[in-house]
Amino acid sequence: MNYAIGVDIGGTKIHFALVDKAGRIIRHEIVPTLAGLGPEHVMQTVLGGIDKLIRQGEEQIAGIGIGSAGQIDFATGAVSFAVDTLPGWTGTPIKQTVEQRFGLTVYVDNDVNVIAIAEKCFGAGRQYEHYVCLALGTGVGGAVVADGRLLRGTSGGAGELGHSSVQFDGPRCSCGNYGCIEMYASGTGIARVALEALGDDDASNTRGLSAKEVLADWTVGAPYAVRAMGVVIRALASAISGIIHTFNPQAIIIAGGVAEAGDAFFAALEKEAAARTSPGMWKDCRIVPSYIGAGAGVIGAAAQVWHYAEERSSKQVSL
């Protein structure tokens, strides 16, 4: 069976895809999560999207893989904890509900953990046994792979690197901490920092400002964007230095929309991170962009089906 269904559940949208064993998306659909309508609505959307993919073709499906925002108990496939982007999502028995509906093997993990699997199977992680994924999107997520294995922690919360503080008296984060890297390097964080950097510049430019616009303005040297991205890069480099000193990885793989800022962003980030990191640790690590890009979440979700089937057959423990 060379096909699996992948589902990537986020706070604003859900991505469904039929994926082949080479990591290629055969067909897909993206629908709004409408998380405010509650977890029952979200699960009905998930079930409906999977059912639609199955009915659209005649492929034999090997299984279903799901990545979800929040802390996931990998053994049960239930949500251990979720923040307000998915209200009421904590406790949702994702795996049990989907298995009962479709009678297929189902795997569920955190959304950035499945990006790490995508990179391991098809992308930048193929050449590494020790790496960290940072997903810079609406928030900042993380996943840690050591000796080829994902670190999940007690309740599935290992790798929540976006909530590491880089400024102890910085702005209050939704997690309750202060100065988290998410407040600086996420899409919303970049927009926040940019609004502060505008200062006395034309106030009309602040309406609807997005991270994408800030990054575009930075590439052409707009003064406010240069100031803002200076703060963002210093904050992110500080977090990366801490990650390198903690995990001694071979690579930091940067995924998400912010990672598409281009070579200038990575060059500036590497320069700042190198200046903040012990030379003995820095020399063994690279900062690289995600190989797979925007589809990494749904591809990695599907890849769980084959990855863990191979693990069982070989009786090896990895990821």
PDB file of C-alpha atoms in Angstrom:
ATOM      1  CA  MET A   1       0.000   0.000   0.000  1.00  0.00           C
ATOM      2  CA  ASN A   2       1.840   3.044  -1.311  1.00  0.00           C
ATOM      3  CA  TYR A   3      -0.554   5.763  -0.139  1.00  0.00           C
ATOM      4  CA  ALA A   4      -1.390   7.311   3.205  1.00  0.00           C
ATOM      5  CA  ILE A   5      -3.592  10.185   4.276  1.00  0.00           C
ATOM      6  CA  GLY A   6      -2.008  13.070   6.131  1.00  0.00           C
ATOM      7  CA  VAL A   7      -3.870  15.662   8.197  1.00  0.00           C
ATOM      8  CA  ASP A   8      -2.279  18.823   9.613  1.00  0.00           C
ATOM      9  CA  ILE A   9      -4.538  20.481  12.222  1.00  0.00           C
ATOM     10  CA  GLY A  10      -3.779  24.097  13.049  1.00  0.00           C
ATOM     11  CA  GLY A  11      -5.643  26.877  14.782  1.00  0.00           C
ATOM     12  CA  THR A  12      -6.696  28.577  11.537  1.00  0.00           C
ATOM     13  CA  LYS A  13      -6.696  25.834   8.896  1.00  0.00           C
ATOM     14  CA  ILE A  14      -6.654  22.069   8.411  1.00  0.00           C
ATOM     15  CA  HIS A  15      -4.638  20.598   5.547  1.00  0.00           C
ATOM     16  CA  PHE A  16      -5.641  17.190   4.156  1.00  0.00           C
ATOM     17  CA  ALA A  17      -3.555  15.275   1.623  1.00  0.00           C
ATOM     18  CA  LEU A  18      -3.185  11.917  -0.040  1.00  0.00           C
ATOM     19  CA  VAL A  19       0.570  11.280   0.011  1.00  0.00           C
ATOM     20  CA  ASP A  20       2.558   8.572  -1.720  1.00  0.00           C
ATOM     21  CA  LYS A  21       5.471   6.661  -0.231  1.00  0.00           C
ATOM     22  CA  ALA A  22       7.971   9.023  -1.879  1.00  0.00           C
ATOM     23  CA  GLY A  23       6.482  11.984  -0.022  1.00  0.00           C
ATOM     24  CA  ARG A  24       4.601  13.406  -3.004  1.00  0.00           C
ATOM     25  CA  ILE A  25       1.189  14.986  -2.510  1.00  0.00           C
ATOM     26  CA  ILE A  26      -1.262  13.373  -4.939  1.00  0.00           C
ATOM     27  CA  ARG A  27      -4.251  15.525  -4.056  1.00  0.00           C
ATOM     28  CA  HIS A  28      -5.052  17.814  -1.175  1.00  0.00           C
ATOM     29  CA  GLU A  29      -7.476  20.283   0.317  1.00  0.00           C
ATOM     30  CA  ILE A  30      -7.183  23.089   2.870  1.00  0.00           C
ATOM     31  CA  VAL A  31     -10.222  24.124   4.898  1.00  0.00           C
ATOM     32  CA  PRO A  32     -10.708  26.612   7.751  1.00  0.00           C
ATOM     33  CA  THR A  33     -10.531  25.113  11.240  1.00  0.00           C
ATOM     34  CA  LEU A  34     -13.228  27.376  12.715  1.00  0.00           C
ATOM     35  CA  ALA A  35     -11.795  26.419  16.091  1.00  0.00           C
ATOM     36  CA  GLY A  36     -14.145  28.785  17.898  1.00  0.00           C
ATOM     37  CA  LEU A  37     -17.013  26.416  17.125  1.00  0.00           C
ATOM     38  CA  GLY A  38     -15.494  23.877  19.488  1.00  0.00           C
ATOM     39  CA  PRO A  39     -13.611  20.568  19.384  1.00  0.00           C
ATOM     40  CA  GLU A  40     -16.623  18.568  18.201  1.00  0.00           C
ATOM     41  CA  HIS A  41     -16.863  20.760  15.113  1.00  0.00           C
ATOM     42  CA  VAL A  42     -13.122  20.458  14.480  1.00  0.00           C
ATOM     43  CA  MET A  43     -13.267  16.657  14.716  1.00  0.00           C
ATOM     44  CA  GLN A  44     -16.243  16.523  12.356  1.00  0.00           C
ATOM     45  CA  THR A  45     -14.227  18.613   9.901  1.00  0.00           C
ATOM     46  CA  VAL A  46     -11.296  16.195  10.259  1.00  0.00           C
ATOM     47  CA  LEU A  47     -13.505  13.154   9.681  1.00  0.00           C
ATOM     48  CA  GLY A  48     -15.224  14.793   6.723  1.00  0.00           C
ATOM     49  CA  GLY A  49     -11.945  15.753   5.066  1.00  0.00           C
ATOM     50  CA  ILE A  50     -10.507  12.245   5.419  1.00  0.00           C
ATOM     51  CA  ASP A  51     -13.713  10.690   4.104  1.00  0.00           C
ATOM     52  CA  LYS A  52     -13.651  13.000   1.069  1.00  0.00           C
ATOM     53  CA  LEU A  53     -10.064  12.031   0.191  1.00  0.00           C
ATOM     54  CA  ILE A  54     -10.901   8.338   0.439  1.00  0.00           C
ATOM     55  CA  ARG A  55     -14.027   8.679  -1.733  1.00  0.00           C
ATOM     56  CA  GLN A  56     -12.231  10.697  -4.416  1.00  0.00           C
ATOM     57  CA  GLY A  57     -10.054   7.787  -5.554  1.00  0.00           C
ATOM     58  CA  GLU A  58      -9.547   4.047  -5.609  1.00  0.00           C
ATOM     59  CA  GLU A  59      -6.149   3.944  -3.911  1.00  0.00           C
ATOM     60  CA  GLN A  60      -5.516   1.403  -1.160  1.00  0.00           C
ATOM     61  CA  ILE A  61      -4.774   3.441   1.953  1.00  0.00           C
ATOM     62  CA  ALA A  62      -2.077   2.127   4.306  1.00  0.00           C
ATOM     63  CA  GLY A  63      -3.167   4.318   7.188  1.00  0.00           C
ATOM     64  CA  ILE A  64      -3.803   7.834   8.439  1.00  0.00           C
ATOM     65  CA  GLY A  65      -1.276  10.151  10.049  1.00  0.00           C
ATOM     66  CA  ILE A  66      -2.254  13.322  11.890  1.00  0.00           C
ATOM     67  CA  GLY A  67      -0.239  16.237  13.194  1.00  0.00           C
ATOM     68  CA  SER A  68      -1.934  18.638  15.574  1.00  0.00           C
ATOM     69  CA  ALA A  69      -1.081  21.808  17.400  1.00  0.00           C
ATOM     70  CA  GLY A  70      -0.733  21.213  21.132  1.00  0.00           C
ATOM     71  CA  GLN A  71       0.900  18.582  23.308  1.00  0.00           C
ATOM     72  CA  ILE A  72      -0.006  15.095  22.122  1.00  0.00           C
ATOM     73  CA  ASP A  73       0.172  11.829  24.046  1.00  0.00           C
ATOM     74  CA  PHE A  74       1.706   9.740  21.282  1.00  0.00           C
ATOM     75  CA  ALA A  75       0.721   6.409  22.873  1.00  0.00           C
ATOM     76  CA  THR A  76      -2.999   7.249  23.008  1.00  0.00           C
ATOM     77  CA  GLY A  77      -3.200   9.857  20.252  1.00  0.00           C
ATOM     78  CA  ALA A  78      -5.105  12.211  22.549  1.00  0.00           C
ATOM     79  CA  VAL A  79      -4.409  15.904  23.179  1.00  0.00           C
ATOM     80  CA  SER A  80      -2.618  16.385  26.511  1.00  0.00           C
ATOM     81  CA  PHE A  81      -2.796  20.167  26.386  1.00  0.00           C
ATOM     82  CA  ALA A  82      -3.675  22.851  23.864  1.00  0.00           C
ATOM     83  CA  VAL A  83      -3.602  26.632  24.025  1.00  0.00           C
ATOM     84  CA  ASP A  84      -6.414  29.016  23.165  1.00  0.00           C
ATOM     85  CA  THR A  85      -5.839  28.834  19.406  1.00  0.00           C
ATOM     86  CA  LEU A  86      -7.813  25.556  19.656  1.00  0.00           C
ATOM     87  CA  PRO A  87     -10.339  26.221  22.461  1.00  0.00           C
ATOM     88  CA  GLY A  88     -11.412  23.088  24.324  1.00  0.00           C
ATOM     89  CA  TRP A  89      -9.004  20.896  22.335  1.00  0.00           C
ATOM     90  CA  THR A  90      -7.307  19.534  25.482  1.00  0.00           C
ATOM     91  CA  GLY A  91      -8.397  15.934  26.053  1.00  0.00           C
ATOM     92  CA  THR A  92      -9.708  15.340  22.523  1.00  0.00           C
ATOM     93  CA  PRO A  93      -9.231  11.615  21.654  1.00  0.00           C
ATOM     94  CA  ILE A  94      -8.122  12.175  18.047  1.00  0.00           C
ATOM     95  CA  LYS A  95      -6.700   8.720  17.360  1.00  0.00           C
ATOM     96  CA  GLN A  96      -9.578   6.798  18.919  1.00  0.00           C
ATOM     97  CA  THR A  97     -12.206   8.832  17.057  1.00  0.00           C
ATOM     98  CA  VAL A  98     -10.540   8.463  13.639  1.00  0.00           C
ATOM     99  CA  GLU A  99      -9.762   4.747  14.072  1.00  0.00           C
ATOM    100  CA  GLN A 100     -13.352   4.006  15.052  1.00  0.00           C
ATOM    101  CA  ARG A 101     -14.658   5.827  11.984  1.00  0.00           C
ATOM    102  CA  PHE A 102     -12.341   4.394   9.325  1.00  0.00           C
ATOM    103  CA  GLY A 103     -10.912   1.154  10.732  1.00  0.00           C
ATOM    104  CA  LEU A 104      -7.390   2.079   9.619  1.00  0.00           C
ATOM    105  CA  THR A 105      -4.135   2.409  11.528  1.00  0.00           C
ATOM    106  CA  VAL A 106      -3.833   5.967  12.859  1.00  0.00           C
ATOM    107  CA  TYR A 107      -0.854   7.865  14.263  1.00  0.00           C
ATOM    108  CA  VAL A 108      -1.138  11.256  15.954  1.00  0.00           C
ATOM    109  CA  ASP A 109       1.687  13.542  17.054  1.00  0.00           C
ATOM    110  CA  ASN A 110       2.501  17.197  17.602  1.00  0.00           C
ATOM    111  CA  ASP A 111       2.518  19.262  14.402  1.00  0.00           C
ATOM    112  CA  VAL A 112       6.222  20.143  14.608  1.00  0.00           C
ATOM    113  CA  ASN A 113       7.204  16.577  15.509  1.00  0.00           C
ATOM    114  CA  VAL A 114       5.706  15.435  12.210  1.00  0.00           C
ATOM    115  CA  ILE A 115       7.668  18.154  10.383  1.00  0.00           C
ATOM    116  CA  ALA A 116      10.784  16.579  11.930  1.00  0.00           C
ATOM    117  CA  ILE A 117       9.668  13.217  10.521  1.00  0.00           C
ATOM    118  CA  ALA A 118       9.123  14.748   7.077  1.00  0.00           C
ATOM    119  CA  GLU A 119      12.635  16.164   7.151  1.00  0.00           C
ATOM    120  CA  LYS A 120      14.039  12.819   8.337  1.00  0.00           C
ATOM    121  CA  CYS A 121      12.286  10.819   5.631  1.00  0.00           C
ATOM    122  CA  PHE A 122      12.476  13.185   2.671  1.00  0.00           C
ATOM    123  CA  GLY A 123      14.353  16.370   3.507  1.00  0.00           C
ATOM    124  CA  ALA A 124      17.209  18.107   5.265  1.00  0.00           C
ATOM    125  CA  GLY A 125      17.176  15.677   8.204  1.00  0.00           C
ATOM    126  CA  ARG A 126      18.144  12.639   6.125  1.00  0.00           C
ATOM    127  CA  GLN A 127      21.841  13.202   6.804  1.00  0.00           C
ATOM    128  CA  TYR A 128      21.530  13.909  10.543  1.00  0.00           C
ATOM    129  CA  GLU A 129      20.917  11.880  13.702  1.00  0.00           C
ATOM    130  CA  HIS A 130      20.878  14.948  15.955  1.00  0.00           C
ATOM    131  CA  TYR A 131      18.846  17.952  14.855  1.00  0.00           C
ATOM    132  CA  VAL A 132      16.287  20.461  16.040  1.00  0.00           C
ATOM    133  CA  CYS A 133      13.367  21.771  13.987  1.00  0.00           C
ATOM    134  CA  LEU A 134      12.075  25.274  14.625  1.00  0.00           C
ATOM    135  CA  ALA A 135       8.819  26.143  12.895  1.00  0.00           C
ATOM    136  CA  LEU A 136       8.407  29.912  12.622  1.00  0.00           C
ATOM    137  CA  GLY A 137       4.782  30.551  11.770  1.00  0.00           C
ATOM    138  CA  THR A 138       1.894  32.162  13.616  1.00  0.00           C
ATOM    139  CA  GLY A 139       3.712  30.898  16.708  1.00  0.00           C
ATOM    140  CA  VAL A 140       7.059  29.183  17.180  1.00  0.00           C
ATOM    141  CA  GLY A 141       7.126  25.419  17.553  1.00  0.00           C
ATOM    142  CA  GLY A 142       9.994  23.016  18.044  1.00  0.00           C
ATOM    143  CA  ALA A 143      10.989  19.377  17.789  1.00  0.00           C
ATOM    144  CA  VAL A 144      14.177  17.728  19.028  1.00  0.00           C
ATOM    145  CA  VAL A 145      15.701  14.610  17.467  1.00  0.00           C
ATOM    146  CA  ALA A 146      18.582  12.986  19.380  1.00  0.00           C
ATOM    147  CA  ASP A 147      20.217   9.719  18.310  1.00  0.00           C
ATOM    148  CA  GLY A 148      17.537   9.462  15.626  1.00  0.00           C
ATOM    149  CA  ARG A 149      14.696   9.613  18.141  1.00  0.00           C
ATOM    150  CA  LEU A 150      12.126  12.293  18.834  1.00  0.00           C
ATOM    151  CA  LEU A 151      12.132  13.580  22.386  1.00  0.00           C
ATOM    152  CA  ARG A 152       8.516  13.700  23.564  1.00  0.00           C
ATOM    153  CA  GLY A 153       8.822  14.217  27.308  1.00  0.00           C
ATOM    154  CA  THR A 154       6.387  13.224  30.039  1.00  0.00           C
ATOM    155  CA  SER A 155       3.206  14.506  28.397  1.00  0.00           C
ATOM    156  CA  GLY A 156       4.272  15.103  24.803  1.00  0.00           C
ATOM    157  CA  GLY A 157       5.505  18.611  25.513  1.00  0.00           C
ATOM    158  CA  ALA A 158       9.243  18.215  24.848  1.00  0.00           C
ATOM    159  CA  GLY A 159      10.496  20.616  22.202  1.00  0.00           C
ATOM    160  CA  GLU A 160       8.195  23.535  23.057  1.00  0.00           C
ATOM    161  CA  LEU A 161      11.164  25.764  22.295  1.00  0.00           C
ATOM    162  CA  GLY A 162       9.048  28.733  21.278  1.00  0.00           C
ATOM    163  CA  HIS A 163       8.354  29.301  24.955  1.00  0.00           C
ATOM    164  CA  SER A 164      11.987  29.574  25.968  1.00  0.00           C
ATOM    165  CA  SER A 165      12.578  33.089  27.236  1.00  0.00           C
ATOM    166  CA  VAL A 166      15.196  35.327  25.635  1.00  0.00           C
ATOM    167  CA  GLN A 167      14.255  38.372  27.744  1.00  0.00           C
ATOM    168  CA  PHE A 168      13.187  37.727  31.330  1.00  0.00           C
ATOM    169  CA  ASP A 169      11.316  41.041  31.596  1.00  0.00           C
ATOM    170  CA  GLY A 170       9.976  41.035  28.032  1.00  0.00           C
ATOM    171  CA  PRO A 171       6.328  41.066  26.950  1.00  0.00           C
ATOM    172  CA  ARG A 172       3.955  38.544  28.511  1.00  0.00           C
ATOM    173  CA  CYS A 173       3.387  35.463  26.371  1.00  0.00           C
ATOM    174  CA  SER A 174       0.164  33.429  26.153  1.00  0.00           C
ATOM    175  CA  CYS A 175       1.967  30.587  27.960  1.00  0.00           C
ATOM    176  CA  GLY A 176       2.413  32.794  31.044  1.00  0.00           C
ATOM    177  CA  ASN A 177       6.145  33.374  30.640  1.00  0.00           C
ATOM    178  CA  TYR A 178       7.804  36.649  29.672  1.00  0.00           C
ATOM    179  CA  GLY A 179       9.992  37.398  26.673  1.00  0.00           C
ATOM    180  CA  CYS A 180       9.468  34.057  24.915  1.00  0.00           C
ATOM    181  CA  ILE A 181      11.084  33.664  21.519  1.00  0.00           C
ATOM    182  CA  GLU A 182       7.544  33.367  20.108  1.00  0.00           C
ATOM    183  CA  MET A 183       7.056  37.036  21.023  1.00  0.00           C
ATOM    184  CA  TYR A 184       9.868  37.986  18.626  1.00  0.00           C
ATOM    185  CA  ALA A 185      10.359  35.404  15.857  1.00  0.00           C
ATOM    186  CA  SER A 186       6.811  34.260  15.063  1.00  0.00           C
ATOM    187  CA  GLY A 187       4.793  35.978  12.365  1.00  0.00           C
ATOM    188  CA  THR A 188       2.759  37.851  14.963  1.00  0.00           C
ATOM    189  CA  GLY A 189       5.920  38.577  16.938  1.00  0.00           C
ATOM    190  CA  ILE A 190       7.664  40.120  13.943  1.00  0.00           C
ATOM    191  CA  ALA A 191       4.640  42.313  13.282  1.00  0.00           C
ATOM    192  CA  ARG A 192       4.617  43.383  16.956  1.00  0.00           C
ATOM    193  CA  VAL A 193       8.318  44.256  16.934  1.00  0.00           C
ATOM    194  CA  ALA A 194       7.893  46.127  13.642  1.00  0.00           C
ATOM    195  CA  LEU A 195       5.092  48.273  15.041  1.00  0.00           C
ATOM    196  CA  GLU A 196       7.368  49.241  17.909  1.00  0.00           C
ATOM    197  CA  ALA A 197      10.210  49.975  15.486  1.00  0.00           C
ATOM    198  CA  LEU A 198       8.059  52.279  13.370  1.00  0.00           C
ATOM    199  CA  GLY A 199       8.189  54.851  16.162  1.00  0.00           C
ATOM    200  CA  ASP A 200       7.775  58.263  14.537  1.00  0.00           C
ATOM    201  CA  ASP A 201       7.463  56.845  11.016  1.00  0.00           C
ATOM    202  CA  ASP A 202       4.212  57.261   9.104  1.00  0.00           C
ATOM    203  CA  ALA A 203       1.550  55.857  11.458  1.00  0.00           C
ATOM    204  CA  SER A 204      -0.660  54.919   8.493  1.00  0.00           C
ATOM    205  CA  ASN A 205       1.809  52.145   7.702  1.00  0.00           C
ATOM    206  CA  THR A 206       0.883  50.304  10.900  1.00  0.00           C
ATOM    207  CA  ARG A 207      -2.587  49.290   9.733  1.00  0.00           C
ATOM    208  CA  GLY A 208      -2.662  45.594   8.830  1.00  0.00           C
ATOM    209  CA  LEU A 209       1.106  45.211   9.010  1.00  0.00           C
ATOM    210  CA  SER A 210       2.167  41.575   8.507  1.00  0.00           C
ATOM    211  CA  ALA A 211       5.423  39.673   8.912  1.00  0.00           C
ATOM    212  CA  LYS A 212       5.496  39.111   5.156  1.00  0.00           C
ATOM    213  CA  GLU A 213       5.392  42.865   4.560  1.00  0.00           C
ATOM    214  CA  VAL A 214       8.075  43.490   7.182  1.00  0.00           C
ATOM    215  CA  LEU A 215      10.380  40.923   5.570  1.00  0.00           C
ATOM    216  CA  ALA A 216       9.773  42.410   2.121  1.00  0.00           C
ATOM    217  CA  ASP A 217      10.546  45.893   3.422  1.00  0.00           C
ATOM    218  CA  TRP A 218      13.665  44.569   5.159  1.00  0.00           C
ATOM    219  CA  THR A 219      15.066  43.214   1.901  1.00  0.00           C
ATOM    220  CA  VAL A 220      14.872  46.704   0.339  1.00  0.00           C
ATOM    221  CA  GLY A 221      16.338  48.435   3.394  1.00  0.00           C
ATOM    222  CA  ALA A 222      13.289  50.191   4.848  1.00  0.00           C
ATOM    223  CA  PRO A 223      14.611  51.760   8.093  1.00  0.00           C
ATOM    224  CA  TYR A 224      11.813  50.536  10.366  1.00  0.00           C
ATOM    225  CA  ALA A 225      12.155  46.982   8.985  1.00  0.00           C
ATOM    226  CA  VAL A 226      15.935  47.014   9.422  1.00  0.00           C
ATOM    227  CA  ARG A 227      15.447  48.034  13.073  1.00  0.00           C
ATOM    228  CA  ALA A 228      12.751  45.413  13.609  1.00  0.00           C
ATOM    229  CA  MET A 229      14.610  42.542  11.961  1.00  0.00           C
ATOM    230  CA  GLY A 230      17.705  43.433  13.950  1.00  0.00           C
ATOM    231  CA  VAL A 231      15.707  42.734  17.109  1.00  0.00           C
ATOM    232  CA  VAL A 232      14.142  39.569  15.644  1.00  0.00           C
ATOM    233  CA  ILE A 233      17.457  38.120  14.472  1.00  0.00           C
ATOM    234  CA  ARG A 234      19.211  38.861  17.762  1.00  0.00           C
ATOM    235  CA  ALA A 235      16.383  37.246  19.727  1.00  0.00           C
ATOM    236  CA  LEU A 236      16.227  34.174  17.478  1.00  0.00           C
ATOM    237  CA  ALA A 237      20.024  33.799  17.480  1.00  0.00           C
ATOM    238  CA  SER A 238      20.011  33.969  21.279  1.00  0.00           C
ATOM    239  CA  ALA A 239      17.441  31.161  21.412  1.00  0.00           C
ATOM    240  CA  ILE A 240      19.392  29.098  18.884  1.00  0.00           C
ATOM    241  CA  SER A 241      22.574  29.524  20.917  1.00  0.00           C
ATOM    242  CA  GLY A 242      20.763  28.138  23.946  1.00  0.00           C
ATOM    243  CA  ILE A 243      19.441  25.227  21.892  1.00  0.00           C
ATOM    244  CA  ILE A 244      22.912  24.409  20.588  1.00  0.00           C
ATOM    245  CA  HIS A 245      24.408  24.485  24.073  1.00  0.00           C
ATOM    246  CA  THR A 246      21.589  22.280  25.393  1.00  0.00           C
ATOM    247  CA  PHE A 247      21.313  19.636  22.670  1.00  0.00           C
ATOM    248  CA  ASN A 248      24.621  19.816  20.729  1.00  0.00           C
ATOM    249  CA  PRO A 249      22.808  19.156  17.408  1.00  0.00           C
ATOM    250  CA  GLN A 250      24.291  18.737  13.950  1.00  0.00           C
ATOM    251  CA  ALA A 251      21.693  21.083  12.509  1.00  0.00           C
ATOM    252  CA  ILE A 252      18.948  23.566  13.305  1.00  0.00           C
ATOM    253  CA  ILE A 253      16.292  23.177  10.597  1.00  0.00           C
ATOM    254  CA  ILE A 254      14.144  26.294  10.197  1.00  0.00           C
ATOM    255  CA  ALA A 255      10.643  25.722   8.816  1.00  0.00           C
ATOM    256  CA  GLY A 256       7.529  27.869   8.425  1.00  0.00           C
ATOM    257  CA  GLY A 257       6.671  31.046   6.570  1.00  0.00           C
ATOM    258  CA  VAL A 258       9.365  33.180   8.202  1.00  0.00           C
ATOM    259  CA  ALA A 259      11.997  30.696   7.000  1.00  0.00           C
ATOM    260  CA  GLU A 260      11.165  31.693   3.422  1.00  0.00           C
ATOM    261  CA  ALA A 261      12.810  35.086   3.976  1.00  0.00           C
ATOM    262  CA  GLY A 262      15.779  33.972   1.871  1.00  0.00           C
ATOM    263  CA  ASP A 263      19.563  33.767   1.988  1.00  0.00           C
ATOM    264  CA  ALA A 264      20.056  37.196   3.568  1.00  0.00           C
ATOM    265  CA  PHE A 265      17.983  36.139   6.571  1.00  0.00           C
ATOM    266  CA  PHE A 266      19.956  32.924   7.085  1.00  0.00           C
ATOM    267  CA  ALA A 267      23.306  34.686   6.619  1.00  0.00           C
ATOM    268  CA  ALA A 268      22.419  37.307   9.244  1.00  0.00           C
ATOM    269  CA  LEU A 269      21.061  34.647  11.600  1.00  0.00           C
ATOM    270  CA  GLU A 270      24.183  32.488  11.301  1.00  0.00           C
ATOM    271  CA  LYS A 271      26.483  35.449  11.933  1.00  0.00           C
ATOM    272  CA  GLU A 272      24.604  36.453  15.078  1.00  0.00           C
ATOM    273  CA  ALA A 273      24.240  32.879  16.363  1.00  0.00           C
ATOM    274  CA  ALA A 274      27.954  32.200  15.845  1.00  0.00           C
ATOM    275  CA  ALA A 275      28.849  35.274  17.884  1.00  0.00           C
ATOM    276  CA  ARG A 276      26.684  34.008  20.770  1.00  0.00           C
ATOM    277  CA  THR A 277      27.776  30.338  20.779  1.00  0.00           C
ATOM    278  CA  SER A 278      30.838  28.568  22.105  1.00  0.00           C
ATOM    279  CA  PRO A 279      33.142  27.899  19.126  1.00  0.00           C
ATOM    280  CA  GLY A 280      33.498  24.281  20.175  1.00  0.00           C
ATOM    281  CA  MET A 281      29.715  23.810  19.896  1.00  0.00           C
ATOM    282  CA  TRP A 282      29.160  26.059  16.890  1.00  0.00           C
ATOM    283  CA  LYS A 283      31.664  24.256  14.650  1.00  0.00           C
ATOM    284  CA  ASP A 284      29.531  21.085  14.617  1.00  0.00           C
ATOM    285  CA  CYS A 285      26.195  22.735  13.829  1.00  0.00           C
ATOM    286  CA  ARG A 286      24.549  24.211  10.741  1.00  0.00           C
ATOM    287  CA  ILE A 287      21.441  26.383  10.391  1.00  0.00           C
ATOM    288  CA  VAL A 288      19.514  25.244   7.325  1.00  0.00           C
ATOM    289  CA  PRO A 289      16.082  25.908   5.813  1.00  0.00           C
ATOM    290  CA  SER A 290      13.445  23.217   5.672  1.00  0.00           C
ATOM    291  CA  TYR A 291      13.867  21.210   2.496  1.00  0.00           C
ATOM    292  CA  ILE A 292      10.200  20.390   2.073  1.00  0.00           C
ATOM    293  CA  GLY A 293       8.640  23.781   2.785  1.00  0.00           C
ATOM    294  CA  ALA A 294       4.966  24.553   3.227  1.00  0.00           C
ATOM    295  CA  GLY A 295       3.757  20.963   2.817  1.00  0.00           C
ATOM    296  CA  ALA A 296       6.060  19.530   5.482  1.00  0.00           C
ATOM    297  CA  GLY A 297       3.314  19.216   8.098  1.00  0.00           C
ATOM    298  CA  VAL A 298       0.880  17.176   6.057  1.00  0.00           C
ATOM    299  CA  ILE A 299       3.636  15.114   4.390  1.00  0.00           C
ATOM    300  CA  GLY A 300       5.227  14.335   7.741  1.00  0.00           C
ATOM    301  CA  ALA A 301       1.845  13.423   9.206  1.00  0.00           C
ATOM    302  CA  ALA A 302       1.318  10.856   6.443  1.00  0.00           C
ATOM    303  CA  ALA A 303       4.924   9.617   6.641  1.00  0.00           C
ATOM    304  CA  GLN A 304       4.273   8.382  10.182  1.00  0.00           C
ATOM    305  CA  VAL A 305       2.322   5.480   8.691  1.00  0.00           C
ATOM    306  CA  TRP A 306       5.319   3.990   6.876  1.00  0.00           C
ATOM    307  CA  HIS A 307       7.945   5.142   9.347  1.00  0.00           C
ATOM    308  CA  TYR A 308       6.412   3.415  12.345  1.00  0.00           C
ATOM    309  CA  ALA A 309       5.411   0.335  10.322  1.00  0.00           C
ATOM    310  CA  GLU A 310       9.066  -0.085   9.356  1.00  0.00           C
ATOM    311  CA  GLU A 311      10.070   0.492  12.972  1.00  0.00           C
ATOM    312  CA  ARG A 312       7.811  -2.328  14.134  1.00  0.00           C
ATOM    313  CA  SER A 313       9.002  -4.703  11.454  1.00  0.00           C
ATOM    314  CA  SER A 314      12.679  -4.034  12.183  1.00  0.00           C
ATOM    315  CA  LYS A 315      12.085  -3.790  15.960  1.00  0.00           C
ATOM    316  CA  GLN A 316      14.228  -0.659  15.977  1.00  0.00           C
ATOM    317  CA  VAL A 317      13.375   2.404  18.003  1.00  0.00           C
ATOM    318  CA  SER A 318      13.675   5.710  16.158  1.00  0.00           C
ATOM    319  CA  LEU A 319      11.755   8.953  16.007  1.00  0.00           C
TER     320      LEU A 319
END
